[in-house]
């Protein structure tokens, strides 16, 4: 008896790399970070701090100044997702007529939607892990690698800790702006990350103060240029409820993964042995900050 999976294999085979990339970098924060590929398990960010000295002109050679190379390690976790789906569960539902169960036919009527919904869920979980990840965590979705909250627990600039970052979102965000190091103020990619709760409260408090002279992103991206600055405030799911606000510049923040080898796998097939459809996704991921002292953190009360 033949097995018809043409609709499924055609979609997956033709989009496998795209789907892996979407799972990894389709989320809000992940799509903004520096992507370092080729990371199998761990890799180093090699950082150069150049400090040349301007000397008086003239003959001779007088060595002055320094170039210091330091390292920050990106440690990734190997992650997999295994999801079964029994098409027979649709019998008796409004979708039962779309299920082809005749002899020689086995297709899922909405395989693309099924895959994309699961990818969206993976992105949401990865978004949370990028910020809240902790290898000591007991939560299954957060224990694979350390996120920015743990990584920046030391070394970052303390912007304050006395305010409720939701009730006093405007003041807390302004405190982060003031705490950003002067060394990064001429960068065009300065950014402040906050949870959706803080972002929404900040915009409401701007409106309450009759401060309507701002530029907000109206396409649902939850981004706004902070009035009087060239710094963008971005609301992200991964910080929602965490009572923390982070300011830095985008080029300072990294997402490490493989994407060039065999660590990333994506497969969707019908298992005749188990009489069910199966989705398998495998990838590795981890984050790191190049210069923690160029990050300002407000930890809410």
Short mmCIF file of C-alpha atoms in Angstrom, two decimals:
data_model
loop_
_atom_site.label_atom_id
_atom_site.label_comp_id
_atom_site.label_asym_id
_atom_site.label_seq_id
_atom_site.Cartn_x
_atom_site.Cartn_y
_atom_site.Cartn_z
CA UNK A 1 0.00 0.00 0.00
CA UNK A 2 1.44 3.38 -0.97
CA UNK A 3 1.74 6.31 1.41
CA UNK A 4 0.86 9.78 0.18
CA UNK A 5 2.82 12.46 2.04
CA UNK A 6 3.56 14.68 -0.94
CA UNK A 7 1.84 17.71 0.54
CA UNK A 8 3.84 17.46 3.72
CA UNK A 9 7.28 16.55 2.43
CA UNK A 10 7.06 19.14 -0.33
CA UNK A 11 6.42 21.96 2.11
CA UNK A 12 9.06 20.90 4.62
CA UNK A 13 11.77 19.89 2.15
CA UNK A 14 11.43 23.12 0.25
CA UNK A 15 11.56 25.29 3.36
CA UNK A 16 13.64 23.36 5.90
CA UNK A 17 16.44 25.91 6.33
CA UNK A 18 13.94 28.76 6.31
CA UNK A 19 11.87 27.02 8.98
CA UNK A 20 14.91 26.41 11.20
CA UNK A 21 15.92 30.04 10.81
CA UNK A 22 12.38 31.11 11.62
CA UNK A 23 12.34 28.98 14.77
CA UNK A 24 15.59 30.55 15.96
CA UNK A 25 15.48 34.17 14.87
CA UNK A 26 11.80 34.76 14.17
CA UNK A 27 11.15 35.93 17.74
CA UNK A 28 11.21 39.59 18.78
CA UNK A 29 14.48 39.78 20.70
CA UNK A 30 16.29 37.13 18.65
CA UNK A 31 15.62 39.05 15.46
CA UNK A 32 17.36 42.12 16.88
CA UNK A 33 20.52 40.49 18.24
CA UNK A 34 23.86 39.95 16.56
CA UNK A 35 23.75 36.42 15.14
CA UNK A 36 26.93 34.38 15.60
CA UNK A 37 26.62 31.15 13.64
CA UNK A 38 28.86 28.10 13.57
CA UNK A 39 28.66 27.71 17.35
CA UNK A 40 28.54 23.97 18.08
CA UNK A 41 28.51 24.10 21.87
CA UNK A 42 30.40 27.21 22.92
CA UNK A 43 32.44 29.94 21.27
CA UNK A 44 34.26 33.10 22.24
CA UNK A 45 33.49 36.69 21.39
CA UNK A 46 36.97 38.10 20.81
CA UNK A 47 36.82 41.75 21.84
CA UNK A 48 39.39 44.42 20.99
CA UNK A 49 39.69 47.52 23.17
CA UNK A 50 41.88 49.99 21.26
CA UNK A 51 43.35 52.98 23.13
CA UNK A 52 45.94 54.75 20.95
CA UNK A 53 47.80 57.77 22.34
CA UNK A 54 48.11 60.95 20.30
CA UNK A 55 51.74 62.08 20.47
CA UNK A 56 53.59 65.17 19.38
CA UNK A 57 54.88 64.84 15.83
CA UNK A 58 58.56 64.48 15.05
CA UNK A 59 61.26 61.92 14.43
CA UNK A 60 61.71 58.77 16.46
CA UNK A 61 59.52 55.95 17.68
CA UNK A 62 57.81 56.16 21.07
CA UNK A 63 55.43 53.32 21.78
CA UNK A 64 52.34 54.51 23.62
CA UNK A 65 48.76 53.37 23.83
CA UNK A 66 47.34 49.87 24.07
CA UNK A 67 45.24 47.29 22.30
CA UNK A 68 43.68 44.82 24.70
CA UNK A 69 41.97 41.62 23.56
CA UNK A 70 39.43 40.07 25.92
CA UNK A 71 36.98 37.20 25.57
CA UNK A 72 33.37 36.52 26.46
CA UNK A 73 32.08 32.99 26.03
CA UNK A 74 28.76 32.12 24.41
CA UNK A 75 27.53 28.84 25.86
CA UNK A 76 24.67 27.24 23.96
CA UNK A 77 22.26 24.52 24.94
CA UNK A 78 21.13 21.74 22.61
CA UNK A 79 17.34 21.83 22.40
CA UNK A 80 14.80 19.55 20.77
CA UNK A 81 11.06 19.52 20.27
CA UNK A 82 9.17 16.26 19.61
CA UNK A 83 5.45 16.63 18.96
CA UNK A 84 3.05 13.86 17.86
CA UNK A 85 -0.34 14.53 16.27
CA UNK A 86 -3.01 11.92 15.64
CA UNK A 87 -5.23 12.87 12.71
CA UNK A 88 -7.96 10.59 14.05
CA UNK A 89 -8.50 13.12 16.83
CA UNK A 90 -10.19 15.26 14.16
CA UNK A 91 -12.91 12.70 13.52
CA UNK A 92 -16.13 14.11 14.90
CA UNK A 93 -14.96 17.70 14.52
CA UNK A 94 -15.64 20.29 11.84
CA UNK A 95 -12.37 19.28 10.15
CA UNK A 96 -13.17 15.60 9.77
CA UNK A 97 -14.04 15.92 6.07
CA UNK A 98 -10.56 17.29 5.37
CA UNK A 99 -8.83 14.23 6.78
CA UNK A 100 -7.95 11.76 4.06
CA UNK A 101 -8.05 8.31 5.59
CA UNK A 102 -8.79 6.28 2.50
CA UNK A 103 -6.59 3.36 1.55
CA UNK A 104 -3.30 4.62 0.15
CA UNK A 105 -3.82 8.17 1.39
CA UNK A 106 -2.51 9.78 4.53
CA UNK A 107 -2.32 13.56 4.59
CA UNK A 108 -2.85 16.24 7.20
CA UNK A 109 -5.25 18.87 5.84
CA UNK A 110 -3.49 21.83 7.44
CA UNK A 111 0.16 20.78 7.70
CA UNK A 112 1.51 24.26 6.96
CA UNK A 113 -0.68 25.85 9.62
CA UNK A 114 0.21 23.06 12.07
CA UNK A 115 3.93 23.65 11.51
CA UNK A 116 3.71 27.44 11.69
CA UNK A 117 1.67 27.36 14.89
CA UNK A 118 4.26 25.14 16.53
CA UNK A 119 7.09 27.33 15.26
CA UNK A 120 5.36 30.36 16.74
CA UNK A 121 5.18 28.58 20.08
CA UNK A 122 8.88 27.66 19.89
CA UNK A 123 9.72 31.30 19.17
CA UNK A 124 7.71 32.40 22.21
CA UNK A 125 9.52 29.93 24.47
CA UNK A 126 12.90 30.91 23.04
CA UNK A 127 12.06 34.60 23.55
CA UNK A 128 11.49 33.92 27.25
CA UNK A 129 14.69 31.87 27.52
CA UNK A 130 16.81 34.60 25.89
CA UNK A 131 16.01 36.80 28.90
CA UNK A 132 15.04 34.42 31.70
CA UNK A 133 17.14 31.37 30.84
CA UNK A 134 19.04 29.77 33.71
CA UNK A 135 20.86 26.43 33.55
CA UNK A 136 19.99 25.98 37.25
CA UNK A 137 16.27 26.45 36.57
CA UNK A 138 13.79 23.65 37.15
CA UNK A 139 11.56 24.94 34.34
CA UNK A 140 11.87 22.79 31.22
CA UNK A 141 11.76 25.71 28.81
CA UNK A 142 14.33 27.85 30.64
CA UNK A 143 17.09 25.47 31.71
CA UNK A 144 19.03 25.04 28.46
CA UNK A 145 21.19 28.18 28.56
CA UNK A 146 21.69 31.30 30.66
CA UNK A 147 19.73 34.35 29.54
CA UNK A 148 20.53 38.03 29.78
CA UNK A 149 18.99 38.48 33.23
CA UNK A 150 21.40 35.96 34.75
CA UNK A 151 24.39 37.00 32.62
CA UNK A 152 23.93 40.65 33.56
CA UNK A 153 23.45 39.90 37.24
CA UNK A 154 26.97 41.29 37.68
CA UNK A 155 29.03 43.77 35.73
CA UNK A 156 26.25 46.03 34.42
CA UNK A 157 25.62 49.66 35.43
CA UNK A 158 23.05 49.94 38.22
CA UNK A 159 20.37 52.41 37.09
CA UNK A 160 18.35 52.09 40.29
CA UNK A 161 16.05 49.76 42.19
CA UNK A 162 13.57 51.76 44.28
CA UNK A 163 10.76 52.36 41.77
CA UNK A 164 7.96 50.06 40.72
CA UNK A 165 8.88 49.77 37.04
CA UNK A 166 5.22 49.51 35.99
CA UNK A 167 3.60 52.09 38.26
CA UNK A 168 6.56 54.44 37.67
CA UNK A 169 7.52 53.26 34.19
CA UNK A 170 8.28 56.75 32.85
CA UNK A 171 10.67 57.55 35.71
CA UNK A 172 12.31 54.13 35.56
CA UNK A 173 12.91 54.34 31.80
CA UNK A 174 14.33 57.85 32.21
CA UNK A 175 16.65 56.54 34.93
CA UNK A 176 18.02 53.95 32.50
CA UNK A 177 18.54 56.67 29.88
CA UNK A 178 20.56 58.71 32.36
CA UNK A 179 22.59 55.67 33.46
CA UNK A 180 23.73 54.72 29.96
CA UNK A 181 27.51 55.18 29.69
CA UNK A 182 28.68 58.27 27.83
CA UNK A 183 30.92 56.04 25.71
CA UNK A 184 27.93 54.68 23.78
CA UNK A 185 25.91 57.86 23.36
CA UNK A 186 27.08 58.51 19.80
CA UNK A 187 25.88 55.10 18.62
CA UNK A 188 22.82 54.89 16.38
CA UNK A 189 21.67 51.51 17.74
CA UNK A 190 21.02 52.49 21.36
CA UNK A 191 18.04 50.63 22.76
CA UNK A 192 16.15 50.03 25.98
CA UNK A 193 14.33 46.73 26.49
CA UNK A 194 11.34 46.37 28.80
CA UNK A 195 8.44 43.98 29.23
CA UNK A 196 5.10 44.56 27.54
CA UNK A 197 3.70 45.63 30.91
CA UNK A 198 6.35 48.32 31.36
CA UNK A 199 6.10 49.48 27.75
CA UNK A 200 2.33 49.91 27.88
CA UNK A 201 2.53 51.73 31.22
CA UNK A 202 5.27 54.02 29.85
CA UNK A 203 3.18 55.07 26.83
CA UNK A 204 0.11 55.64 29.03
CA UNK A 205 2.15 57.79 31.40
CA UNK A 206 3.49 59.84 28.47
CA UNK A 207 -0.07 60.47 27.38
CA UNK A 208 -1.15 61.35 30.92
CA UNK A 209 1.64 63.94 31.02
CA UNK A 210 0.39 65.38 27.69
CA UNK A 211 3.67 64.37 26.07
CA UNK A 212 2.34 63.46 22.63
CA UNK A 213 5.46 64.57 20.75
CA UNK A 214 6.82 61.09 20.28
CA UNK A 215 7.15 58.64 17.42
CA UNK A 216 5.49 55.30 18.08
CA UNK A 217 5.56 52.23 15.90
CA UNK A 218 1.94 51.62 14.96
CA UNK A 219 2.33 48.18 13.36
CA UNK A 220 2.11 46.26 16.62
CA UNK A 221 5.88 46.13 17.16
CA UNK A 222 5.65 47.95 20.52
CA UNK A 223 8.52 50.34 19.80
CA UNK A 224 8.81 54.03 20.56
CA UNK A 225 11.53 56.66 20.39
CA UNK A 226 11.90 58.12 23.89
CA UNK A 227 11.06 61.86 23.69
CA UNK A 228 14.10 64.11 23.75
CA UNK A 229 16.46 61.29 22.80
CA UNK A 230 17.42 59.10 19.86
CA UNK A 231 16.98 55.97 22.00
CA UNK A 232 14.33 53.41 21.12
CA UNK A 233 12.26 51.72 23.84
CA UNK A 234 11.21 48.23 22.77
CA UNK A 235 8.67 46.06 24.54
CA UNK A 236 9.51 42.34 24.56
CA UNK A 237 7.62 39.33 25.86
CA UNK A 238 10.72 37.88 27.52
CA UNK A 239 10.84 40.68 30.11
CA UNK A 240 7.11 40.87 30.82
CA UNK A 241 6.53 40.46 34.53
CA UNK A 242 10.25 40.47 35.32
CA UNK A 243 10.37 44.03 36.78
CA UNK A 244 13.60 44.80 34.95
CA UNK A 245 14.62 47.30 32.26
CA UNK A 246 17.82 46.99 30.22
CA UNK A 247 19.57 49.65 28.17
CA UNK A 248 22.56 49.23 25.86
CA UNK A 249 23.18 49.09 22.11
CA UNK A 250 22.17 46.26 19.80
CA UNK A 251 25.68 45.51 18.56
CA UNK A 252 26.59 44.63 22.15
CA UNK A 253 24.19 41.67 22.37
CA UNK A 254 24.68 38.28 20.72
CA UNK A 255 22.70 35.15 19.88
CA UNK A 256 24.89 32.12 19.23
CA UNK A 257 23.76 29.06 17.28
CA UNK A 258 25.03 26.60 14.68
CA UNK A 259 22.87 27.01 11.54
CA UNK A 260 25.88 25.89 9.47
CA UNK A 261 26.21 22.29 10.58
CA UNK A 262 24.04 19.37 11.57
CA UNK A 263 22.88 20.62 14.95
CA UNK A 264 19.75 22.07 13.34
CA UNK A 265 17.16 19.61 12.11
CA UNK A 266 13.55 19.99 11.07
CA UNK A 267 11.35 17.09 10.05
CA UNK A 268 7.61 16.47 9.70
CA UNK A 269 6.39 13.05 8.63
CA UNK A 270 3.75 10.40 9.05
CA UNK A 271 4.93 7.49 11.19
CA UNK A 272 3.22 4.37 9.92
CA UNK A 273 4.59 2.38 12.86
CA UNK A 274 2.91 4.72 15.34
CA UNK A 275 -0.05 5.78 13.19
CA UNK A 276 0.54 9.46 13.83
CA UNK A 277 2.15 12.55 12.38
CA UNK A 278 5.39 13.67 14.02
CA UNK A 279 7.19 17.00 14.19
CA UNK A 280 10.86 17.09 15.17
CA UNK A 281 12.88 20.28 15.63
CA UNK A 282 16.47 20.33 16.91
CA UNK A 283 18.74 23.34 17.37
CA UNK A 284 21.17 24.95 19.77
CA UNK A 285 21.08 28.47 21.15
CA UNK A 286 22.72 30.75 23.69
CA UNK A 287 23.24 34.47 24.33
CA UNK A 288 26.03 36.72 25.55
CA UNK A 289 26.87 40.40 26.03
CA UNK A 290 30.17 41.71 24.69
CA UNK A 291 30.62 44.55 27.22
CA UNK A 292 28.45 44.25 30.37
CA UNK A 293 29.72 47.64 31.60
CA UNK A 294 27.96 49.18 28.59
CA UNK A 295 24.58 47.94 29.84
CA UNK A 296 22.39 49.85 32.31
CA UNK A 297 19.87 47.87 34.37
CA UNK A 298 16.93 49.05 36.43
CA UNK A 299 15.67 46.37 38.83
CA UNK A 300 12.22 47.27 40.07
CA UNK A 301 11.08 47.10 43.64
#
